[in-house]
Amino acid sequence: MPGSGFIRVMLMLKNLAFVIATSMAALTSLAAFANEEREYGEYLAGECTSCHRDGANETIPPIVGYEVWAFVSLMDTYRNGERDNQAMVSVAKSLDEEQIKALAIYFASVEPKGN
Amino acid sequence: MSQLSRRNFNIMLGATGAATLASTAIGTFAYAQGKGRVVIIGGGAGGGTVAHLVKKGAPGLDVTLVEANAQYTSCFFSNLYLGGFRSFESITHSYDGLKKLGVNVVTDYATGVDSAKKTVTLRGGATLAYDKLVLSPGIDFKWGGIEGYSDDAAQMMPHAWKAGAQTQVLKKQLEAMKAGGTVIMSPPPNPFRCPPGPYERASMIASYLKANKPGSKLIIMDPKPKFSKQALFQEGWAAHYQDIIEWVPPDLTGGGVKKVDAKAMTVTTGDGETVKADVANIIPAQMAGKIVHVAGCSDGDWCPINPADFSSTKVKDIYVIGDASIAKKMPKSGFSANSQAKVVANSVLAALAGKKKFPARYRNTCWSLISANNGVKVGASYKAGADMVEVNSKFISKTGETAELRKQTFEESLDWYTAMTNEMFAKG
Ligand SMILES: Cc1cc2nc3c(=O)[nH]c(=O)nc-3n(C[C@H](O)[C@H](O)[C@H](O)COP(=O)(O)OP(=O)(O)OC[C@H]3O[C@@H](n4cnc5c(N)ncnc54)[C@H](O)[C@@H]3O)c2cc1C
């Protein structure tokens, strides 16, 4: 992970600013909530990684590294009929909003390997 | 397909994301503290995946994978090897990735389980203690359903339903067969591993015969009146293998093949008709791999499980996944075994490494190749019901689809194969 040390420092600074703006207790509960959501996303992602892998660039595309909104709207294309791949329609329709958000947060947090 | 921009890691998610990442680092540390011994028997679709995910989820756990063979040749895509669409090497995998991850891979055959002492004994003499035991041994055959068919007879009339040497025997026999020869296939009775498997195999053998052995025939003497993806296969057979494949339902044979003579290369049907074959692919009835019976987990041929996490309903601290389990509506497939493995890994990590246990979700998709670039699929999503795995929703390819869609479906299966075997063997 080149530059991950720098990123971590940046994240910590950002965190710190956030601490000043909110109460310590609020941060703790938010962190716990966010962590839980990502952990849930990681678990749910197990269903995706039977088909999707990072580094692939073919019929089943990699799904890491999308921004959360982009990921959610891609999932929507399979729920609203814009895209009709049967396997993905089945996947997308079996998930509720909260699960899709957890997945989006998890996959957004995974650094793409790059090709 | 609309293209949305992919972002790089160094773009912030905002405060929520920051908190997520910060606390994840702490979370990972906590899991690494996991203590305990996890033993997994069978390094296939189910067992390989559990070993990978448990070790990755909690490196502190002592994870041992007991597998009889030094390499794994997958049944999935072994039909494509028969058809000439895949090499044998490409369906054979090593355990190096799992070893590198820190899984203790033991090449030995598990012979005993003492569920009171919580130990497993190996043919080589070693004894392994466990806190949680996962059994994913796949299938064994029920010899005796077809008179004259045995492990020995299978050297001449291969089943090729456990991939490896058997698949190569079948391939060599097809290659050695004269043009205008007769191949006889005897599919197994229900339930068996990979419901569309015999019919994909028939398609792949026919594809090979069409290109290489003109005038040859493939007769399928089925003990079952109907089979998986039947309309799709029969549509494809009519289009591509009209003069090659003949599928014979059981009412025309008195229930299919009942007897074989491997030396004479003849099969005899329930009606008493004897037919000579140049190549005979006899796939016997199946049951769960032996170790689950030894462990006391089975009820008849297969193992009842709790649908919430595939723990055995009969023996504490043991999970049974993959072909060996009774998952009812969920077919015995590599995809299913891999899916069940994820729920089991979550359950084991919750028990031994303080991870949160989430509600079970299961999925299956089975692709089949009918002819070059002509793939079809069937799949479903499942949930844990009160006493069995229940279907959420399902889908299947349609007859009459465009060649373009069929090609895409085939190509999906190539990506799936890589993704799933990467996961089973911690590769990539
Ligand atoms: C021709 C064919 C085509 C198929 N195609 C597909 C497909 O396209 N897609 C799909 O999803 N599925 C497919 N399948 C089904 C798939 O192969 C199985 O469902 C899947 O392998 C089951 O996984 P498992 O973990 O239960 O068993 P396996 O993958 O068979 O693994 C079991 C392992 O346990 C080992 N073992 C057993 N007993 C012991 C013991 N006592 N000690 C040590 N080791 C032991 C075995 O050596 C084996 O390696 C196909 C099957 C066949 C036969």
Coordinates of C-alpha atoms and ligand atoms in Angstrom, one line a residue, chain B residues 40-49 65-69 71-80 82 95 106-112 120-123 135-140 159-163 167 192-198 200-201 229 283 286 289-292 321-325 331-338 340 364-369 413 416-417 420 424-425, ligand 1:
Chain B
I40 CA -11.3 -28.8 8.5
I41 CA -11.6 -32.1 6.7
G42 CA -11.6 -31.9 2.9
G43 CA -9.8 -29.2 0.9
G44 CA -12.4 -28.7 -1.8
A45 CA -15.1 -26.1 -2.6
G46 CA -16.3 -26.0 1.0
G47 CA -13.2 -26.8 3.1
G48 CA -10.7 -24.7 1.2
T49 CA -13.0 -21.7 1.5
L65 CA -6.8 -28.4 6.8
V66 CA -6.7 -32.2 6.3
E67 CA -6.9 -33.2 2.7
A68 CA -6.2 -36.6 1.2
N69 CA -4.6 -35.3 -2.0
Q71 CA -3.5 -31.3 -5.4
Y72 CA -7.1 -30.7 -6.1
T73 CA -8.6 -31.2 -9.5
S74 CA -12.0 -29.6 -9.7
C75 CA -15.1 -31.4 -11.0
F76 CA -16.3 -28.0 -12.1
F77 CA -15.0 -27.4 -15.6
S78 CA -13.9 -31.1 -15.8
N79 CA -16.6 -31.5 -18.5
L80 CA -15.0 -28.6 -20.4
L82 CA -13.6 -33.5 -21.8
Y95 CA -2.5 -25.7 -1.6
V106 CA -1.9 -31.8 6.2
T107 CA -1.9 -34.2 3.3
D108 CA -3.5 -37.3 4.9
Y109 CA -6.8 -39.1 5.1
A110 CA -8.9 -38.6 8.2
T111 CA -10.1 -41.9 9.5
G112 CA -11.8 -41.1 12.8
V120 CA -9.6 -36.3 14.7
T121 CA -7.3 -39.3 13.8
L122 CA -5.4 -39.5 10.6
R123 CA -4.4 -42.6 8.6
L135 CA -16.5 -31.5 7.6
S136 CA -16.6 -31.0 3.8
P137 CA -15.5 -34.3 2.4
G138 CA -17.8 -34.3 -0.7
I139 CA -19.2 -37.6 -1.8
D140 CA -18.6 -41.3 -1.8
H159 CA -17.5 -42.5 -13.4
A160 CA -15.3 -39.4 -13.5
W161 CA -17.6 -38.0 -10.8
K162 CA -14.6 -37.3 -8.6
A163 CA -12.2 -35.4 -10.8
T167 CA -11.5 -37.8 -15.7
F192 CA -26.3 -36.3 -6.5
R193 CA -23.6 -33.7 -6.8
C194 CA -24.2 -31.2 -9.6
P195 CA -27.7 -31.8 -11.0
P196 CA -26.9 -30.4 -14.5
G197 CA -23.5 -32.1 -14.5
P198 CA -24.3 -35.3 -16.5
E200 CA -23.3 -30.7 -19.5
R201 CA -21.0 -33.7 -19.8
K229 CA -32.2 -27.4 -17.3
I283 CA -22.1 -42.6 -12.6
Q286 CA -24.0 -41.2 -4.1
G289 CA -18.1 -38.9 2.2
K290 CA -17.3 -41.6 4.7
I291 CA -15.9 -39.4 7.5
V292 CA -19.3 -37.8 8.3
I321 CA -21.1 -28.3 4.4
G322 CA -21.0 -29.0 0.7
D323 CA -22.2 -32.1 -0.9
A324 CA -22.3 -34.1 2.4
S325 CA -25.0 -31.9 4.0
P331 CA -28.3 -28.2 -4.9
K332 CA -25.0 -30.0 -4.3
S333 CA -22.7 -27.7 -6.2
G334 CA -19.3 -26.1 -5.7
F335 CA -21.0 -22.7 -5.6
S336 CA -23.3 -23.9 -2.9
A337 CA -20.4 -25.3 -0.8
N338 CA -18.5 -22.1 -1.2
Q340 CA -22.2 -22.3 2.9
N364 CA -26.0 -20.8 -5.9
T365 CA -25.4 -20.4 -9.6
C366 CA -24.6 -23.3 -11.9
W367 CA -23.4 -22.5 -15.4
S368 CA -23.4 -25.2 -18.1
L369 CA -21.7 -25.1 -21.5
S413 CA -18.6 -18.8 -16.0
W416 CA -16.6 -17.2 -11.7
Y417 CA -14.3 -20.2 -12.0
M420 CA -14.1 -19.1 -6.8
M424 CA -10.8 -21.8 -2.2
F425 CA -7.1 -21.8 -2.4
Ligands
LIG1 C1 -18.7 -33.3 -13.7 C2 -19.0 -32.3 -12.7 C3 -19.2 -31.0 -13.0 C4 -19.5 -30.1 -12.0 N1 -19.7 -28.8 -12.4 C5 -20.0 -27.9 -11.4 C6 -20.1 -26.5 -11.8 O1 -20.0 -26.1 -12.9 N2 -20.4 -25.6 -10.8 C7 -20.5 -26.0 -9.5 O2 -20.7 -25.1 -8.7 N3 -20.4 -27.3 -9.1 C8 -20.1 -28.2 -10.0 N4 -19.9 -29.5 -9.7 C9 -20.2 -29.9 -8.3 C10 -19.0 -29.7 -7.3 O3 -17.8 -30.3 -7.8 C11 -19.3 -30.2 -5.9 O4 -20.6 -29.9 -5.6 C12 -18.3 -29.6 -5.0 O5 -17.0 -29.9 -5.3 C13 -18.6 -29.9 -3.5 O6 -17.7 -29.4 -2.6 P1 -17.3 -30.2 -1.3 O7 -16.4 -29.3 -0.5 O8 -18.5 -30.8 -0.7 O9 -16.5 -31.5 -1.9 P2 -15.2 -31.5 -2.8 O10 -15.0 -30.3 -3.5 O11 -15.3 -32.8 -3.5 O12 -14.0 -31.6 -1.7 C14 -13.9 -32.7 -0.9 C15 -12.4 -33.0 -0.6 O13 -12.3 -33.7 0.6 C16 -11.3 -34.7 0.5 N5 -11.6 -35.8 1.5 C17 -12.8 -36.5 1.5 N6 -12.7 -37.3 2.6 C18 -11.5 -37.1 3.2 C19 -11.0 -37.6 4.4 N7 -11.6 -38.5 5.2 N8 -9.7 -37.1 4.8 C20 -9.1 -36.1 4.0 N9 -9.6 -35.6 2.9 C21 -10.9 -36.1 2.5 C22 -11.4 -35.1 -1.0 O14 -10.1 -35.6 -1.4 C23 -11.7 -33.8 -1.6 O15 -10.6 -33.0 -2.1 C24 -19.6 -30.5 -10.6 C25 -19.4 -31.8 -10.3 C26 -19.1 -32.8 -11.3 C27 -18.9 -34.2 -10.9

